[in-house]
CSV table of C-alpha atoms in Angstrom, one decimal:
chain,number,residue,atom,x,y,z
A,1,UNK,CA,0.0,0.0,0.0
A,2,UNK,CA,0.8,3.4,-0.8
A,3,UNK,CA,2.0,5.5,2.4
A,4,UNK,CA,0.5,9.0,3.3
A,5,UNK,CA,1.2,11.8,1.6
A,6,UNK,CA,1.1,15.2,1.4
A,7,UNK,CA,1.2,18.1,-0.8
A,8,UNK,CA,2.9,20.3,-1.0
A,9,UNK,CA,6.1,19.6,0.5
A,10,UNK,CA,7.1,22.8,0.7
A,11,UNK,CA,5.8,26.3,1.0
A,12,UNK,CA,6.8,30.4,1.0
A,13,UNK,CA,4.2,32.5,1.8
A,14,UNK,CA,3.9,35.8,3.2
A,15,UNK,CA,2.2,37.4,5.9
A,16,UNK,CA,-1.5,37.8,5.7
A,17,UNK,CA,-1.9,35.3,3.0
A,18,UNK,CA,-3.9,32.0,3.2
A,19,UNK,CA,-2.6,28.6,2.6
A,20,UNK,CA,-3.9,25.1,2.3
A,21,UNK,CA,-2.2,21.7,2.7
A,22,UNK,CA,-3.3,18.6,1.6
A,23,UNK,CA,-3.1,15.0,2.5
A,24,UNK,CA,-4.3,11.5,1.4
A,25,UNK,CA,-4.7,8.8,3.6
A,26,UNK,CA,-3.4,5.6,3.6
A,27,UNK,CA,-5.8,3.4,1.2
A,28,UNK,CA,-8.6,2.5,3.6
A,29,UNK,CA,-7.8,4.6,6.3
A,30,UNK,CA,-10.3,6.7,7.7
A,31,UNK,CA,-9.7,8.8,9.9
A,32,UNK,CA,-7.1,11.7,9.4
A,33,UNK,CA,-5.1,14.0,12.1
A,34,UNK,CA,-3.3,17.0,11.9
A,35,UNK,CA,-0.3,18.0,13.5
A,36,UNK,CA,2.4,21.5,14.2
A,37,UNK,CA,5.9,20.5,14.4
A,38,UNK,CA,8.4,23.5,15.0
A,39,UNK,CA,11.9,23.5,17.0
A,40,UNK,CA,9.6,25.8,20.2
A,41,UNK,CA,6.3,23.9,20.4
A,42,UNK,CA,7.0,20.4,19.5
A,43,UNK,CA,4.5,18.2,18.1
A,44,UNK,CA,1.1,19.8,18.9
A,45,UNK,CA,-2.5,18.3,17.7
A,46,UNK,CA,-4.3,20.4,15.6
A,47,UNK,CA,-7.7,18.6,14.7
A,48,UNK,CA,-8.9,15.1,13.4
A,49,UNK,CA,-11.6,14.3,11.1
A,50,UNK,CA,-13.5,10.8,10.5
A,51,UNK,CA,-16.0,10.5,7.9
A,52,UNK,CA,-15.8,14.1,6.8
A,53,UNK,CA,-16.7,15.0,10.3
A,54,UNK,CA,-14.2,17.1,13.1
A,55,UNK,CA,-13.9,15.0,16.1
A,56,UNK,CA,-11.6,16.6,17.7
A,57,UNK,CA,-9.7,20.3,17.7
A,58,UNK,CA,-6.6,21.2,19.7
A,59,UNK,CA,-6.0,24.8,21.1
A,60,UNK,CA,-5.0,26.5,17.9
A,61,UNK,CA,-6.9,29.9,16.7
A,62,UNK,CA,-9.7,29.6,14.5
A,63,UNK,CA,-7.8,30.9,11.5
A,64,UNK,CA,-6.8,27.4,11.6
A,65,UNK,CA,-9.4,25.1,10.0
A,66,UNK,CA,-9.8,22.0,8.1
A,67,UNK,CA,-11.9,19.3,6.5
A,68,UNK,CA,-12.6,16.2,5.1
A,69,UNK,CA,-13.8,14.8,1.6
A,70,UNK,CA,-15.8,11.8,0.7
A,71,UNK,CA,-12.7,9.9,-0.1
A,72,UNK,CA,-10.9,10.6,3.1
A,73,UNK,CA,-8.4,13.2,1.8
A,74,UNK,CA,-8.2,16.2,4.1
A,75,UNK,CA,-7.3,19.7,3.6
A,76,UNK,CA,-6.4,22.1,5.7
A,77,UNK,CA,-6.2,25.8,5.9
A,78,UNK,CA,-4.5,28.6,7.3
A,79,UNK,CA,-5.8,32.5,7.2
A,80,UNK,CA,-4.0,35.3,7.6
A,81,UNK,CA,-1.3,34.2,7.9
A,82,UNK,CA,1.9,35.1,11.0
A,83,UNK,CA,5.4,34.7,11.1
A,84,UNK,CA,5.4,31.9,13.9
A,85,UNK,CA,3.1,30.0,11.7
A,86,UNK,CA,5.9,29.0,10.0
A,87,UNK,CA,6.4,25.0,11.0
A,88,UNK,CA,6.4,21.6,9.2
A,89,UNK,CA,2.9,20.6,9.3
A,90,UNK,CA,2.4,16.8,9.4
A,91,UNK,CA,-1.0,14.5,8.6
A,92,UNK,CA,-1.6,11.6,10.2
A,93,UNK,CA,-4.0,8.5,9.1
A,94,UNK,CA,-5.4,5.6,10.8
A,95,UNK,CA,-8.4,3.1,10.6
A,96,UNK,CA,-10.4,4.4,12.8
A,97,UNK,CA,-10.7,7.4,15.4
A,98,UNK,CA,-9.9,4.8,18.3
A,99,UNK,CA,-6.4,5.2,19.7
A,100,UNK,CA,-4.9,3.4,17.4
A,101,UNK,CA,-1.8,3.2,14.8
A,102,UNK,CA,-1.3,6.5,13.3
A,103,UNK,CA,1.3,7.0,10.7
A,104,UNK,CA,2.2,9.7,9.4
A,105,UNK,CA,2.9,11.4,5.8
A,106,UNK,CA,6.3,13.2,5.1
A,107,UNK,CA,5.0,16.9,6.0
A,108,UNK,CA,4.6,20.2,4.0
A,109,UNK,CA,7.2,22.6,5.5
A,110,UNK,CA,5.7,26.1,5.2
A,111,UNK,CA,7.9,29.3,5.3
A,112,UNK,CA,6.2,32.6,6.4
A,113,UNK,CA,8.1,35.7,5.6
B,1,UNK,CA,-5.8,18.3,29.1
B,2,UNK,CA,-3.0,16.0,29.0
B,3,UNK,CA,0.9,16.7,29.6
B,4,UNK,CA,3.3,14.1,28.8
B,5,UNK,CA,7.3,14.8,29.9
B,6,UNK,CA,9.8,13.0,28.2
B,7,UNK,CA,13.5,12.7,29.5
B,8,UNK,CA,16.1,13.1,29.2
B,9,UNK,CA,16.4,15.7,26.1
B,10,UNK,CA,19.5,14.2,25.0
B,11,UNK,CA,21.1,10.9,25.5
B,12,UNK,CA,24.8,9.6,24.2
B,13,UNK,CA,24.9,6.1,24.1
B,14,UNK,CA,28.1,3.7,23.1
B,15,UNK,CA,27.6,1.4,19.9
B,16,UNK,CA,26.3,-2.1,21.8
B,17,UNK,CA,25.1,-0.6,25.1
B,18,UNK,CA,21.3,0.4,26.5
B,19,UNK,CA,19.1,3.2,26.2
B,20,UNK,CA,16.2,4.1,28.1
B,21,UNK,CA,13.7,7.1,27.8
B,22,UNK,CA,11.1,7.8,30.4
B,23,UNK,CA,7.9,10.0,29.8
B,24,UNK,CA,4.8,10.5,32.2
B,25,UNK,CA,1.1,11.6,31.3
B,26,UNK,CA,-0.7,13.6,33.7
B,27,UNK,CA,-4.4,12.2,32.4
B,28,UNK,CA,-5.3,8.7,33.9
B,29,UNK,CA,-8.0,8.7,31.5
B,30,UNK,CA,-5.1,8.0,28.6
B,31,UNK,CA,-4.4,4.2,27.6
B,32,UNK,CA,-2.8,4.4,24.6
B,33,UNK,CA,1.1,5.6,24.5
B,34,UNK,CA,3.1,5.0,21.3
B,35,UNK,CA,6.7,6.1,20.2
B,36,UNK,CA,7.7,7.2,17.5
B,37,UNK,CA,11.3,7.6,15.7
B,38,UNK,CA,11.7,10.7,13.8
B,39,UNK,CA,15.5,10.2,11.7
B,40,UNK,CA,16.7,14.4,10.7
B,41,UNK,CA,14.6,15.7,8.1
B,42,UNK,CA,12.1,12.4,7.7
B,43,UNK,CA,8.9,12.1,8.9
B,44,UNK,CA,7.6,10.3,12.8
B,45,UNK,CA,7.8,6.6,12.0
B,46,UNK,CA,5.8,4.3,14.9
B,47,UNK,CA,8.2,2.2,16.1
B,48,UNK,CA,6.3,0.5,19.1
B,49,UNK,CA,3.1,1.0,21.0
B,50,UNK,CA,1.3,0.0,24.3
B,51,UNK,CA,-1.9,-0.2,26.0
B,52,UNK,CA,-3.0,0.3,29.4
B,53,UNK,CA,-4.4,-3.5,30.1
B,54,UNK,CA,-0.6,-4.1,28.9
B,55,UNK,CA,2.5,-3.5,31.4
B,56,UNK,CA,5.2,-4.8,28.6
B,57,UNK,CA,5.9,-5.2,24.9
B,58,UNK,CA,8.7,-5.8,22.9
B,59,UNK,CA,9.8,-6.0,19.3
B,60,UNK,CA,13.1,-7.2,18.8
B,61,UNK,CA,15.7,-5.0,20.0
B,62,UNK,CA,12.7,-2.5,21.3
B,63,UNK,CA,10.8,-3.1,24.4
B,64,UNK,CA,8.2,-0.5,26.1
B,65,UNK,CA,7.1,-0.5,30.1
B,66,UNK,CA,4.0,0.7,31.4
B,67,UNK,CA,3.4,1.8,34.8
B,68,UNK,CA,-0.4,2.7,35.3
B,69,UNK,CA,0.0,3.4,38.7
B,70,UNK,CA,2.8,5.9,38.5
B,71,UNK,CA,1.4,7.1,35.1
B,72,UNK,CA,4.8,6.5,33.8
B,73,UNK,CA,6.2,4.5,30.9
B,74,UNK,CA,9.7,3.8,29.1
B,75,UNK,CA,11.3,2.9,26.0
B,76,UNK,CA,14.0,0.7,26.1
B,77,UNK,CA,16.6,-0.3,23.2
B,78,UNK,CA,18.9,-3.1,23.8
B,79,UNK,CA,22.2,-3.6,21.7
B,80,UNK,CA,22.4,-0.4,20.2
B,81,UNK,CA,23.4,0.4,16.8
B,82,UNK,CA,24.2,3.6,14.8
B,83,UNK,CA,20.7,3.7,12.9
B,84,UNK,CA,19.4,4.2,16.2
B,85,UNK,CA,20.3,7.6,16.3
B,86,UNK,CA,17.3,9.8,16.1
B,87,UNK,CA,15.0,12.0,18.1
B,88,UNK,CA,12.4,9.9,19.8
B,89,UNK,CA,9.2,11.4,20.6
B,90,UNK,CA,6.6,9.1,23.6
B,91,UNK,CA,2.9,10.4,23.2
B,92,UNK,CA,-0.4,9.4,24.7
B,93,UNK,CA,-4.1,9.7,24.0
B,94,UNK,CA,-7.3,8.0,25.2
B,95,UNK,CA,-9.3,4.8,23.0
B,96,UNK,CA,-12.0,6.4,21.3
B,97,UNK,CA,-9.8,9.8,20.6
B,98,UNK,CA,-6.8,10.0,17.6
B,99,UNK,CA,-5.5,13.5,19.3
B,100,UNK,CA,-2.1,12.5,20.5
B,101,UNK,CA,0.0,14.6,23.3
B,102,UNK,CA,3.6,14.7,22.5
B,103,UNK,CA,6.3,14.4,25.0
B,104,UNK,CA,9.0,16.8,23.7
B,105,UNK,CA,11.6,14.4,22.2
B,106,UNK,CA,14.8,12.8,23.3
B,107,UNK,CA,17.7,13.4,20.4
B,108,UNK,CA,19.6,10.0,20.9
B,109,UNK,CA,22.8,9.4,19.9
B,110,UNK,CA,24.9,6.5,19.2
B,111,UNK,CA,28.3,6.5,19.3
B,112,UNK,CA,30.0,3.6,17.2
C-alpha cells in the first residue's frame, strides 16, 4: 500500500496570505489527524476528522481550519497568515478514530516571511 | 488536558550498550502511548506501542514498560546500533480519541 502523503512539501508565503495543505490517507484509512511540528512547540495536535466529520480540535486559533472529503483526503487551511506559523505541518491516518496506529505522511514545510 | 514529559532531552549512548527514555502523562484517562522515531529531516515513523491493560511489549531489539499506577512508561533499546540515532518522541491519548499529546523528544545518539 501506498504511504500517506502530502502536498505540497514545501511552501513560501507571506504574511497575511492564506494557505492550504493537503493529504491522502493511507488506502482504507479513515480517519485523518493533523499535527504542528516547530523547533519551540514540538509536536502539537491540531484537529482530526472521521467521515468528513471534526472530532476533535486542539488549542489553535480559529484561523486554523480544516476538512474532510468523501474519499478521506483532508485539507487544511490557514488564514492570515503570522510569522510563527511558520512549521512543518504533518498529517496523520489511521483506521479508525480509536487510539490506534497512526502513521504519518512526510510533511509540507511552510515558510512565512 | 493531557501533559506528557519526556526525558532526558538528549542521550549519548556507546555502539552495543542500553538506552532508556522515560515519559509520564498527567491524564489517567489516557491508555494508549506509542513512540515514534523521527530520523533528521524524515517524517515520525511508529516504532512500538502499548496499552493500558498491557504492562510490557517488545519487538526485537525495542521493548516499552508501562506503569499505570505511577502514570509513567519507558522505552528501552537493547544492543544499540548507529541507525538508532534519532529523536524519539513518547505520546499518549485515550481509545476512542486520535489527538495524540507529544512528549517533547529525546535526540539520541549513538556512538560507534
Amino acid at each position: 500500500k501506498a504511504g500517506v502523503t502530502q502536498t505540497p512539501r514545501y511552501l513560501i508565503k507571506t504574511r497575511g496570505q492564506q494557505v492550504t495543505l493537503s493529504c491522502s490517507p493511507i488506502s482504507g484509512h479513515r480517519s485523518v489527524s493533523w499535527y504542528q511540528q516547530t523547533p519551540g512547540q514540538g509536536l502539537q495536535f491540531l484537529f482530526e476528522y472521521f467521515s468528513e466529520t471534526q472530532r476533535n480540535k486542539g488549542n489553535f486559533p480559529g484561523r486554523f481550519s480544516g476538512r474532510q472529503f468523501s474519499n478521506s483526503r483532508s485539507e487544511m487551511n490557514v488564514s492570515t497568515l503570522e510569522l510563527g506559523d511558520s512549521a512543518l505541518y504533518l498529517c496523520a491516518s489511521s483506521l479508525a478514530p480509536s487510539g490506534i496506529e497512526q502513521y504519518f505522511g512526510p510533511g509540507t514545510r511552510l515558510t512565512v516571511t | 488536558g493531557e501533559n506528557v514529559e519526556q526525558h532526558p532531552s538528549t542521550l549519548s549512548v556507546q555502539e552495543g550498550d542500553s538506552a532508556v527514555i522515560k515519559c509520564t502523562y498527567s491524564d489517567s484517562a489516557s491508555n494508549y502511548f506509542p513512540w515514534y522515531k523521527q530520523e533528521l529531516g524524515k517524517r515520525p515513523q511508529l516504532i512500538i506501542d502499548i496499552r493500558s491493560n498491557v504492562g510490557e511489549k517488545k519487538d526485537q531489539r525495542i521493548a516499552v514498560t508501562l506503569n499505570k499506577t505511577a502514570k509513567h512508561f519507558s522505552l528501552h533499546i537493547t544492543e544499540t546500533q548507529p541507525e538508532d540515532s534519532a529523536v524519539y518522541f513518547c505520546a499518549g491519548t485515550e481509545t476512542g480519541a486520535n489527538n495524540l499529546f507529544f512528549g517533547t523528544g529525546t535526540r539520541l545518539t549513538v556512538i560507534p
